[in-house]
Amino acid sequence: MTDATTAPSRSRDLDKLLLRPGNLVGPIFDPGTQLREDLKEYVRILVVGAGGLGCELLKDLALSGFTNLEVIDMDRIEVSNLNRQFLFRLEDVGKPKAEVAAKRVMQRVSGVNIVPHFCRIEDKEIEFYNDFSIIVLGLDSIEARSYINSVACSFLEYDSDDNPRDITMKPMVDGGTEGFKGHARVILPGRTPCFECTIWLFPPQVKFPLCTLAETPRNAAHCIEYAHLIKWNEVHGGKAFDPDEPEHMKWVYNEAVKRAELFGIQGVTYSLTQGVVKNIIPAIASTNAVISAACALETLKIASGCSKTLSNYLTYNGVEGLHIKVTEFVRDKDCLVCGPGVLIELDTSVTLQKFIDLLEEHPRLLLSKASVTHRGKNLYMQAPPVLEEMTRSNLSLPLFELMGKATKDIVHVTGIENKDDKKTSCLRKLRVVFKGIDGIMDMDMAGGA
Amino acid sequence: MIRLFKVKEKQKQLAENANGGPPTKKQSAGELRLHKDISELNLPKSCTISFPNGKDDLMNFEVSIRPDEGYYLGGLFVFSFQVSPVYPHEAPKVKCKTKVYHPNIDLEGNVCLNILREDWKPVLNINTVIYGLFHLFTEPNFEDPLNHDAAAVLRDNPKMFESNVRRAMAGGYVGQTYFSRCM
C-alpha cells in the first residue's frame, strides 16, 4: 500500500475519462497519457471572480487536473462571505480575495499554480485575456459578463466565407447563481451564442418609481431607497454615495429608520439596507457548488474533448422541488459582438464620403445615411447637427487614414436599410479590409464590395 | 480543443518578441446602441443636445429644453445624461441641472419620469426619454409628486402655481427656496 509505484495516482479517476476511447466523446478526442500531460502543460485557465462561485471553481479546476490557473477579482474579503466562500478564514477579512483563494488552493492541491490578480477586469490590457485557453466566469453582474464577453469575442476572426477561425476562438464557461437558482453555459464565440446574443434573457432590475419613494412608501425597501436615492443627495449635495463605505451605509440606514417610523413601516434593518442598496441576493453555498461543478466539468470537456459539451445553456432551479433543463439557444446572426460582420474591401484612397456612398449600393447592406464609428471614435455622425458639424471635415479624408492605417479592422455603421421597399433603421458591423497592403493581398475577398 | 491550445501556445512562444500591436479601446455593445440612438435623434426645435467631453464620448451628454408652451414657456432647463455600458438593458441616468420649481422634479434634480425607472424597456431610446422630459414641462403632473409643495399648489391653485413658476424662473424665492434665473 505504501509502495509509491502501486499507490493510486491522484488522477486515477480522471484517467478513466482521459485514457480510454469511448462512444460519447467529443468530435476530436485523442485519449492517452499524452492528453493528460498536455492538459497540464498547455491549458491555461482564467477564473474571473473569486467569490462564491470563484472559490468553488478554483478548487474544482485544480482537482480536475488543470495546473495553470489564474484568478482575477477586485474585492476584499468580508465577514459575510465566510459562510460559503470556504477558502477564506476569519483572519483573512480585509485581504484581497484573489490572493487568499490562490494561496489556499495551492496549499491543498500540490502541483497546481494559481496566479492571483487583485484588480478590476477593465484594468488589464485586452491582450492579457488572449493568453488563456479558456475563461471561466464566476460573476454577479451583467456589466462584467458583457465586458469579458466583448473582450473574448474581439479575438475572434472570420475567414472570407464568414466561417470562424477556430484558432482565434476563446471559449468561455459562464456560471451564475441567485439563491436557489443558477445557470451554467458554454460560449464558443462564432459557434454558439455569445453573451450579447441573448442578453434579453436577463430580467430588468426591479426599480421603484421615485415618486412612490418620495410620496407613498409602502415597505421597508421603499424607505431604504428613499434614503439612498433622494435623501442622500438632498443632504450631501455633490458627494457620491459609496456602498462600500460603512459610514455611508450607516447614514442611509439611520435615515431609512426615521422614514419608516414616520410612515409606520416595520422591517428596516442594517442588513436589509445593505441588501437593497447593493442589490444583494441571498447566496446559497450548495447552489454555488452545483453550478461550479457543472462549469468545471464543461471546462474539462472543452479542453480534452472527453465528452460532448453542454449545448449550450443549463438552468438549475431549486425553488419548488428541483428542475434542471438544458436549452440550446441560437446565435443572433447579426450580433454586433460575435457576428462576422459584412466584409468590405477598399482601396486605401477611398474617402469617408465615398465609403458612405458605397454602403448605399452594397448588395448586402443597401444602407443610406450612414453614421460611422471606429473603436470609439465617431468618424461621421448624420445627427444631431452639433456632431454632424464636428465630424463633417472627416468626409474628405481617406478612411484608411481615419482608421489609423490599420490594414483590416472592424467599423460599425448605423443608418437606414432599404430592403424590399422597406426602410428600417439598423446598426451593422463591417469588416473593412484595405487592398494593396503587403501580406493580405493573397486572400480571396469574395463577398466584398 | 487541446490541439488548438497546443498550437497556440507554441505560436505564442515564437511570437514572444513580435509586437502585439497597441492596446485598443473596447467599444461596448451599449456604446454602439447609443451611437445608433444619437445618430438618429430627431428632436423638437425646443431641445438641443451637447457633448461636453467632445464627439467621442457619447455616454455623457446634456440636453437643454426650452418649453414652447405652458407654465414653463421661456425657461431653459438643462439635463445631464449618464449612459451605462449595458445600455439599453439599463435606463440612462438623468438629472436636472437647473434648479426648478416643478411637481415632478425635486430640488436636487431627481426626475420622476416612469420610463426612467420602473417602466424602462430596452426598445425605448434617447429620443423617447427627451420627449418624456419635454412632456413634463408642458404637462406637469400633481399626482405622485417629487416636490410635494409644488404639486399641492398646482392641484389647489393653478393660478398661484403659474405665478410661482414665473417667479422661480425669473430668479427669486418661492417660500423658503431660492431659484436662480433660468430664462
XYZ file of C-alpha atoms in Angstrom:
632
model
C 0.000 0.000 0.000
C 2.779 2.403 0.782
C 4.771 1.487 -2.284
C 4.963 4.617 -4.382
C 4.781 2.724 -7.655
C 1.500 0.988 -6.830
C -0.141 3.777 -4.846
C -3.126 5.050 -6.797
C -2.327 8.301 -8.536
C -4.466 11.341 -7.862
C -5.568 11.276 -11.472
C -6.829 7.690 -11.224
C -10.464 8.638 -11.744
C -9.678 11.285 -14.283
C -7.646 8.715 -16.193
C -10.810 6.728 -16.798
C -12.026 9.676 -18.815
C -8.796 10.685 -20.478
C -7.003 7.452 -21.283
C -9.747 5.363 -22.860
C -11.700 5.829 -26.076
C -15.493 5.949 -25.897
C -18.693 6.359 -27.859
C -19.869 9.566 -26.263
C -16.689 11.546 -26.707
C -16.359 14.902 -28.432
C -15.519 15.235 -32.137
C -11.737 15.325 -31.740
C -10.687 13.129 -28.871
C -7.249 11.619 -28.644
C -7.096 9.574 -25.427
C -3.819 8.694 -23.746
C -1.296 9.801 -21.166
C -0.097 12.442 -23.611
C -3.519 14.107 -23.378
C -3.341 14.098 -19.603
C 0.077 15.726 -19.658
C -0.895 18.197 -22.362
C -3.821 19.378 -20.266
C -1.332 20.189 -17.545
C 1.174 21.836 -19.798
C -0.794 23.703 -22.428
C -4.126 24.651 -20.923
C -4.176 27.980 -19.171
C -7.413 28.903 -17.472
C -8.551 32.266 -16.156
C -11.180 32.275 -13.432
C -12.952 35.632 -13.303
C -14.252 36.267 -9.801
C -13.036 34.761 -6.529
C -16.317 34.899 -4.632
C -18.901 32.216 -4.014
C -18.503 30.670 -7.447
C -14.840 31.522 -7.823
C -13.752 29.638 -4.695
C -15.602 26.546 -5.845
C -14.301 26.890 -9.397
C -10.662 27.145 -8.358
C -10.967 24.071 -6.172
C -12.863 22.089 -8.822
C -10.499 23.015 -11.649
C -7.418 22.249 -9.571
C -8.849 18.847 -8.665
C -9.746 18.208 -12.308
C -6.079 18.147 -13.207
C -5.523 21.651 -14.513
C -2.302 23.135 -13.227
C -2.080 26.577 -14.820
C -4.763 28.746 -13.295
C -5.075 32.465 -12.778
C -7.789 34.313 -10.924
C -8.874 37.937 -11.062
C -11.045 39.728 -8.505
C -11.153 43.322 -7.281
C -12.788 42.651 -3.909
C -11.518 42.150 -0.406
C -12.887 39.500 1.933
C -15.818 40.500 4.145
C -17.141 38.696 7.202
C -20.416 37.961 5.443
C -18.547 35.959 2.763
C -17.311 33.327 5.169
C -20.421 31.133 5.250
C -19.885 29.977 1.670
C -16.566 31.261 0.337
C -14.898 28.349 2.033
C -11.309 29.216 1.137
C -11.430 32.214 3.476
C -10.995 32.364 7.269
C -11.872 34.997 9.807
C -8.274 36.254 9.906
C -8.439 36.848 6.136
C -11.106 39.538 6.407
C -9.872 42.638 4.610
C -7.399 40.783 2.395
C -7.814 40.512 -1.392
C -9.996 37.530 -2.323
C -7.914 36.547 -5.346
C -4.686 36.333 -3.344
C -6.086 34.323 -0.448
C -8.052 31.975 -2.707
C -4.995 31.261 -4.846
C -2.816 30.610 -1.812
C -5.294 28.268 -0.114
C -5.864 26.081 -3.164
C -2.145 25.850 -3.844
C -1.579 24.755 -0.246
C -4.107 21.952 -0.560
C -3.540 20.725 -4.109
C 0.066 20.014 -4.922
C 1.358 20.744 -8.395
C -1.134 23.479 -9.179
C -0.015 27.021 -9.781
C -2.501 29.848 -9.374
C -1.585 33.440 -10.178
C -3.858 35.967 -8.469
C -4.749 39.361 -9.902
C -6.175 41.804 -7.396
C -7.674 44.403 -9.725
C -10.658 45.317 -11.843
C -11.196 43.328 -15.021
C -11.024 46.573 -17.013
C -7.580 47.346 -15.589
C -5.952 44.550 -17.583
C -4.845 45.063 -21.150
C -7.048 43.300 -23.677
C -4.054 41.116 -24.596
C -3.905 39.762 -21.046
C -7.082 37.820 -21.770
C -5.733 36.410 -25.008
C -3.162 34.400 -23.052
C -5.734 31.963 -21.749
C -7.124 28.865 -23.401
C -10.465 29.116 -21.616
C -12.053 31.833 -19.500
C -14.366 30.681 -16.718
C -16.720 33.250 -15.242
C -17.984 33.325 -11.686
C -19.504 36.795 -11.696
C -22.539 38.502 -10.268
C -23.139 41.327 -12.719
C -24.358 41.662 -16.261
C -21.946 44.502 -16.830
C -18.859 42.431 -16.007
C -20.061 39.484 -18.108
C -20.763 41.764 -21.002
C -17.269 43.210 -20.750
C -15.431 39.872 -20.642
C -17.640 38.587 -23.450
C -16.783 41.534 -25.665
C -13.085 41.090 -24.940
C -13.156 37.354 -25.671
C -15.170 37.885 -28.861
C -12.781 40.593 -30.023
C -10.102 37.922 -30.602
C -12.386 36.024 -32.969
C -11.543 36.223 -36.665
C -13.530 35.022 -39.641
C -12.313 33.750 -42.989
C -13.561 35.144 -46.292
C -16.519 32.742 -46.228
C -17.621 34.073 -42.850
C -16.556 30.909 -41.037
C -14.923 31.457 -37.669
C -11.227 30.595 -37.480
C -11.029 28.061 -34.668
C -7.567 29.093 -33.590
C -8.884 32.557 -32.713
C -11.832 31.255 -30.710
C -11.742 31.971 -26.981
C -14.150 29.608 -25.202
C -15.957 30.851 -22.128
C -17.825 28.957 -19.469
C -20.201 31.174 -17.531
C -21.760 30.352 -14.193
C -24.238 32.397 -12.244
C -26.378 31.898 -9.152
C -29.140 33.717 -7.337
C -30.353 32.000 -4.208
C -31.730 28.604 -5.210
C -31.360 29.294 -8.927
C -28.391 29.120 -11.205
C -27.157 28.739 -14.737
C -24.132 27.321 -16.465
C -23.415 27.951 -20.104
C -20.780 27.252 -22.679
C -19.903 30.048 -25.078
C -17.825 29.159 -28.105
C -17.694 32.525 -29.880
C -18.566 32.170 -33.533
C -20.270 28.806 -32.935
C -22.660 29.162 -30.012
C -24.470 32.318 -28.919
C -22.338 34.828 -27.083
C -23.493 36.678 -24.009
C -24.714 39.616 -26.077
C -26.782 37.399 -28.441
C -29.019 36.504 -25.514
C -28.727 39.487 -23.188
C -32.518 39.829 -23.318
C -32.650 36.694 -21.122
C -31.788 38.739 -18.082
C -34.768 40.275 -16.356
C -34.533 44.001 -15.737
C -33.618 45.079 -12.231
C -36.571 45.994 -10.066
C -36.710 49.749 -9.767
C -39.249 51.562 -7.650
C -40.841 54.736 -9.037
C -39.141 57.762 -7.498
C -42.490 59.365 -6.716
C -43.568 56.292 -4.719
C -40.373 56.574 -2.725
C -40.918 60.265 -2.159
C -44.626 60.200 -1.525
C -46.155 56.863 -0.629
C -43.615 54.349 0.676
C -45.311 51.043 1.411
C -42.484 48.791 2.571
C -39.062 48.783 4.156
C -37.261 48.689 0.791
C -39.068 51.878 -0.273
C -37.806 53.651 2.869
C -34.250 52.487 2.232
C -34.289 53.528 -1.418
C -35.694 56.907 -0.378
C -32.759 57.459 1.956
C -30.303 56.177 -0.641
C -31.587 57.889 -3.784
C -33.304 61.069 -2.616
C -32.290 61.991 0.922
C -28.570 61.366 0.334
C -28.382 63.949 -2.469
C -30.523 66.391 -0.569
C -28.116 66.401 2.360
C -24.750 65.610 0.773
C -25.130 67.558 -2.454
C -22.497 66.525 -4.936
C -20.796 63.887 -2.767
C -21.168 60.473 -4.375
C -22.619 57.652 -2.305
C -20.152 54.794 -1.850
C -21.837 51.489 -0.962
C -18.516 50.096 0.300
C -18.121 52.895 2.815
C -19.632 51.734 6.145
C -20.198 55.337 7.255
C -22.341 55.989 4.191
C -24.308 52.785 4.668
C -24.893 53.597 8.324
C -26.198 57.028 7.382
C -28.634 55.595 4.861
C -29.784 53.021 7.409
C -30.471 55.694 10.040
C -32.395 57.840 7.573
C -34.397 54.812 6.430
C -35.333 54.039 10.032
C -36.596 57.609 10.503
C -38.589 57.372 7.315
C -40.098 54.027 8.319
C -41.150 55.414 11.708
C -42.828 58.359 10.019
C -44.956 56.062 7.871
C -45.387 53.303 10.448
C -43.468 50.753 8.389
C -41.706 47.775 10.005
C -38.653 45.846 8.980
C -35.800 48.259 8.193
C -32.587 46.595 9.360
C -28.943 47.305 8.638
C -28.520 44.099 6.654
C -31.679 44.759 4.630
C -30.301 48.231 3.905
C -27.109 46.692 2.571
C -29.138 44.186 0.608
C -31.376 46.773 -1.050
C -28.681 49.343 -1.744
C -26.091 46.879 -3.083
C -28.788 44.753 -4.661
C -27.602 41.676 -2.783
C -29.437 38.431 -3.391
C -29.103 35.741 -0.730
C -26.382 33.333 -1.780
C -26.563 29.635 -1.057
C -23.388 27.590 -0.817
C -24.850 24.471 -2.391
C -26.205 26.296 -5.417
C -22.717 27.683 -5.992
C -21.295 24.191 -5.637
C -23.720 22.672 -8.150
C -23.163 25.390 -10.744
C -19.383 25.489 -10.303
C -19.175 21.733 -10.654
C -21.054 21.937 -13.944
C -18.777 24.735 -15.155
C -15.578 22.905 -14.175
C -16.706 19.752 -15.955
C -17.584 21.681 -19.111
C -14.156 23.267 -18.981
C -12.575 19.830 -18.827
C -14.753 18.642 -21.715
C -13.911 21.634 -23.904
C -10.205 21.242 -23.264
C -9.900 17.454 -23.549
C -12.769 16.502 -25.830
C -13.502 13.576 -23.488
C -17.218 14.205 -23.875
C -19.523 16.449 -25.845
C -20.058 19.817 -24.233
C -23.255 21.228 -22.848
C -25.214 22.751 -25.678
C -25.446 25.338 -24.580
C -27.339 26.719 -21.588
C -28.186 24.875 -18.401
C -30.652 26.271 -15.914
C -30.945 24.929 -12.405
C -33.906 25.813 -10.246
C -34.288 24.505 -6.735
C -37.073 26.821 -5.638
C -40.027 24.431 -5.716
C -38.753 20.923 -5.969
C -35.869 20.666 -8.374
C -35.802 21.405 -12.045
C -32.881 21.244 -14.424
C -33.107 21.997 -18.092
C -30.721 22.432 -20.959
C -31.748 24.833 -23.692
C -29.995 25.224 -26.994
C -30.048 28.922 -27.673
C -29.253 30.118 -31.164
C -26.892 32.827 -32.276
C -28.041 36.242 -33.343
C -26.650 36.209 -36.880
C -26.282 39.984 -36.825
C -24.752 40.091 -33.340
C -22.514 43.130 -33.148
C -20.159 41.412 -30.737
C -19.635 37.856 -32.039
C -21.001 38.054 -35.601
C -18.678 38.158 -38.625
C -19.901 41.497 -39.889
C -20.102 42.313 -43.573
C -16.780 42.136 -45.373
C -15.892 45.274 -47.310
C -12.777 45.558 -49.428
C -11.445 49.017 -50.160
C -8.554 50.898 -51.711
C -6.535 52.945 -49.300
C -7.502 56.085 -51.204
C -11.258 55.754 -50.585
C -12.539 58.754 -48.660
C -15.075 58.509 -45.878
C -17.659 60.173 -48.143
C -17.015 57.614 -50.878
C -17.231 54.808 -48.304
C -20.627 56.052 -47.103
C -21.808 56.181 -50.733
C -20.589 52.618 -51.307
C -22.657 51.332 -48.388
C -25.781 52.544 -50.156
C -25.040 50.374 -53.184
C -23.620 47.369 -51.344
C -25.981 44.443 -52.067
C -25.768 43.064 -48.550
C -26.262 46.433 -46.887
C -28.242 48.921 -49.008
C -27.599 51.332 -46.202
C -28.214 55.023 -46.639
C -27.499 57.949 -44.340
C -24.720 56.075 -42.597
C -23.015 57.266 -39.437
C -19.648 55.621 -38.904
C -17.770 54.747 -35.727
C -14.401 53.052 -35.341
C -13.100 51.827 -31.980
C -14.871 54.508 -30.000
C -14.056 57.304 -32.462
C -17.015 58.789 -34.231
C -15.818 59.343 -37.773
C -19.065 60.758 -39.075
C -22.433 61.418 -37.453
C -25.535 62.268 -39.507
C -27.220 63.767 -36.449
C -27.542 65.700 -34.211
C -26.363 68.855 -36.009
C -23.728 69.616 -33.381
C -21.980 66.278 -34.023
C -22.533 66.431 -37.768
C -20.650 69.697 -37.791
C -17.824 68.326 -35.646
C -17.307 65.298 -37.904
C -18.015 66.804 -41.332
C -14.412 67.589 -42.097
C -13.611 63.866 -41.962
C -15.715 63.180 -45.065
C -12.994 64.263 -47.452
C -10.255 62.252 -45.712
C -9.271 58.692 -46.703
C -10.896 56.092 -44.448
C -7.538 54.322 -44.252
C -6.038 57.369 -42.529
C -9.040 57.822 -40.256
C -8.712 54.208 -39.121
C -5.117 54.765 -38.059
C -3.735 52.934 -41.127
C -4.938 49.565 -39.875
C -4.894 47.133 -42.793
C -8.057 45.494 -41.550
C -10.416 46.358 -38.747
C -13.992 46.466 -37.603
C -16.123 49.556 -38.066
C -19.758 49.986 -37.068
C -22.326 51.906 -39.050
C -25.872 52.980 -38.332
C -28.287 54.142 -40.951
C -31.404 53.322 -42.924
C -31.586 49.953 -44.641
C -33.661 49.906 -47.839
C -34.655 46.311 -48.401
C -37.768 45.050 -50.222
C -39.065 48.609 -50.430
C -38.985 48.820 -46.664
C -36.893 51.281 -44.746
C -35.668 50.219 -41.345
C -33.082 51.773 -39.140
C -30.219 49.452 -38.358
C -26.793 49.076 -36.814
C -24.229 46.954 -38.672
C -20.784 45.588 -38.050
C -18.405 45.791 -41.023
C -15.062 44.101 -41.560
C -13.069 46.571 -43.585
C -10.007 45.270 -45.408
C -7.724 47.546 -47.389
C -6.348 46.270 -50.677
C -2.806 46.626 -51.831
C -1.181 46.429 -48.433
C 1.620 43.871 -48.153
C 0.706 40.498 -46.815
C -3.040 40.500 -47.067
C -3.484 40.628 -50.831
C -3.391 36.861 -51.229
C -6.806 36.398 -49.661
C -9.792 35.946 -51.874
C -12.230 38.538 -50.676
C -15.366 37.087 -52.172
C -18.474 38.760 -50.891
C -16.738 42.080 -50.506
C -17.760 45.375 -52.003
C -9.648 21.816 -28.205
C -6.335 20.742 -26.712
C -4.702 20.576 -30.156
C -5.591 24.186 -30.815
C -4.368 25.222 -27.400
C -1.074 23.478 -28.099
C -0.613 25.132 -31.469
C -1.458 28.468 -29.972
C 0.874 28.098 -27.036
C 3.707 27.275 -29.427
C 2.835 30.182 -31.694
C 2.869 32.429 -28.682
C 6.334 31.342 -27.665
C 7.563 32.062 -31.186
C 5.863 35.420 -31.317
C 7.016 36.455 -27.862
C 9.239 39.160 -29.288
C 6.963 40.279 -32.074
C 4.867 43.317 -31.280
C 1.265 42.596 -30.429
C 0.038 45.933 -31.664
C -1.084 48.754 -29.423
C -3.912 48.044 -26.995
C -7.109 49.430 -28.376
C -10.164 50.842 -26.768
C -13.056 48.424 -26.410
C -16.420 49.622 -27.561
C -19.244 48.009 -25.644
C -22.467 46.884 -27.281
C -24.121 49.576 -25.180
C -21.956 52.276 -26.719
C -22.817 51.044 -30.192
C -26.521 51.047 -29.490
C -26.195 54.552 -28.069
C -24.326 55.593 -31.196
C -27.362 54.481 -33.169
C -29.749 56.351 -30.884
C -27.734 59.541 -31.136
C -27.225 59.393 -34.883
C -30.984 59.034 -35.322
C -32.032 61.767 -32.913
C -34.918 63.809 -34.153
C -35.501 66.495 -31.596
C -38.127 69.206 -31.444
C -36.739 72.683 -32.115
C -37.033 73.489 -28.432
C -34.478 70.806 -27.446
C -30.746 70.872 -28.060
C -28.077 68.344 -27.175
C -24.420 68.945 -26.392
C -21.425 66.750 -25.666
C -19.193 68.380 -23.041
C -16.456 65.737 -23.492
C -16.274 66.055 -27.267
C -17.528 63.992 -30.166
C -16.145 60.657 -28.987
C -17.837 60.493 -25.598
C -21.490 59.904 -26.277
C -22.089 58.250 -22.900
C -22.234 61.589 -21.090
C -24.188 64.439 -22.588
C -26.526 67.295 -21.815
C -29.915 68.171 -23.164
C -31.343 71.681 -22.931
C -35.078 72.112 -23.111
C -36.783 75.418 -23.809
C -40.527 74.767 -23.448
C -42.576 76.497 -26.169
C -45.866 76.436 -24.310
C -47.393 76.038 -20.862
C -46.265 77.242 -17.449
C -42.576 76.961 -18.272
C -42.627 78.916 -21.545
C -39.393 80.873 -21.907
C -37.389 78.918 -19.337
C -34.248 76.952 -20.153
C -33.671 73.649 -18.371
C -30.531 71.570 -18.644
C -30.467 67.818 -18.032
C -27.385 65.636 -17.703
C -27.462 62.116 -19.105
C -25.198 59.290 -17.990
C -25.459 56.107 -20.022
C -24.219 52.744 -18.708
C -22.154 50.268 -20.795
C -25.065 47.804 -20.560
C -27.476 50.291 -22.113
C -30.238 49.645 -23.190
C -30.556 46.924 -20.590
C -30.484 49.768 -18.088
C -32.110 53.171 -18.447
C -29.883 56.228 -18.741
C -29.382 58.183 -15.522
C -30.902 61.611 -15.930
C -30.616 64.607 -13.626
C -31.954 68.125 -13.966
C -29.042 70.534 -13.529
C -31.275 73.600 -13.415
C -32.992 74.164 -10.094
C -36.663 74.173 -10.936
C -40.000 74.587 -9.185
C -41.797 71.558 -10.547
C -44.026 68.844 -9.033
C -42.116 66.011 -10.743
C -38.557 67.270 -10.293
C -37.132 67.763 -6.821
C -34.727 70.468 -5.737
C -31.783 68.053 -6.067
C -32.576 67.449 -9.725
C -34.114 63.989 -9.350
C -36.669 63.457 -12.055
C -39.830 61.414 -11.669
C -40.485 60.027 -15.109
C -41.788 56.467 -15.285
C -39.740 55.460 -18.334
C -36.529 56.344 -16.497
C -37.169 53.792 -13.775
C -39.995 51.315 -13.389
C -41.233 51.423 -16.984
C -37.890 51.483 -18.810
C -37.693 48.969 -21.672
C -34.780 48.311 -23.996
C -36.943 49.226 -27.012
C -37.129 52.776 -25.734
C -34.359 55.150 -26.718
C -32.788 58.508 -26.008
C -35.299 60.267 -28.234
C -38.200 58.845 -26.190
C -36.597 59.968 -22.956
C -36.057 63.502 -24.244
C -39.672 63.697 -25.411
C -40.704 62.401 -21.980
C -38.757 65.187 -20.278
C -40.187 67.759 -22.677
C -43.655 66.495 -21.806
C -43.015 67.083 -18.087
C -42.823 70.813 -18.806
C -45.910 71.035 -20.944
C -47.953 68.817 -18.627
C -46.645 68.857 -15.063
C -48.458 66.207 -13.055
C -49.569 66.725 -9.455
C -50.294 63.060 -8.817
C -47.297 61.116 -7.498
C -45.118 64.185 -6.990
C -41.488 64.534 -6.022
C -41.823 68.145 -4.953
C -44.808 67.880 -2.667
C -45.349 71.611 -2.141
C -45.316 72.437 -5.827
C -47.749 69.613 -6.516
C -50.192 70.775 -3.862
C -50.182 74.308 -5.263
C -50.691 73.062 -8.819
C -53.631 70.944 -7.699
C -55.339 73.509 -5.465
C -54.473 76.814 -7.066
C -53.198 76.689 -10.658
C -53.067 80.493 -10.855
C -50.745 80.662 -7.900
C -48.696 77.792 -9.327
C -48.269 79.768 -12.513
C -47.060 82.849 -10.664
C -44.715 80.711 -8.515
C -43.214 79.198 -11.658
C -42.739 82.656 -13.192
C -41.110 83.918 -10.011
C -38.761 80.933 -9.782
C -37.756 81.178 -13.444
C -37.119 84.900 -13.177
C -34.820 84.275 -10.217
C -36.342 84.605 -6.756
C -37.830 82.935 -3.719
C -40.786 80.598 -3.648
C -41.410 80.080 0.048
C -38.018 79.471 1.652
C -36.359 78.248 -1.520
C -34.288 80.408 -3.815
C -34.226 79.671 -7.529
C -31.664 81.106 -9.935
C -32.850 82.811 -13.048
C -33.246 80.411 -15.956
C -34.933 82.499 -18.662
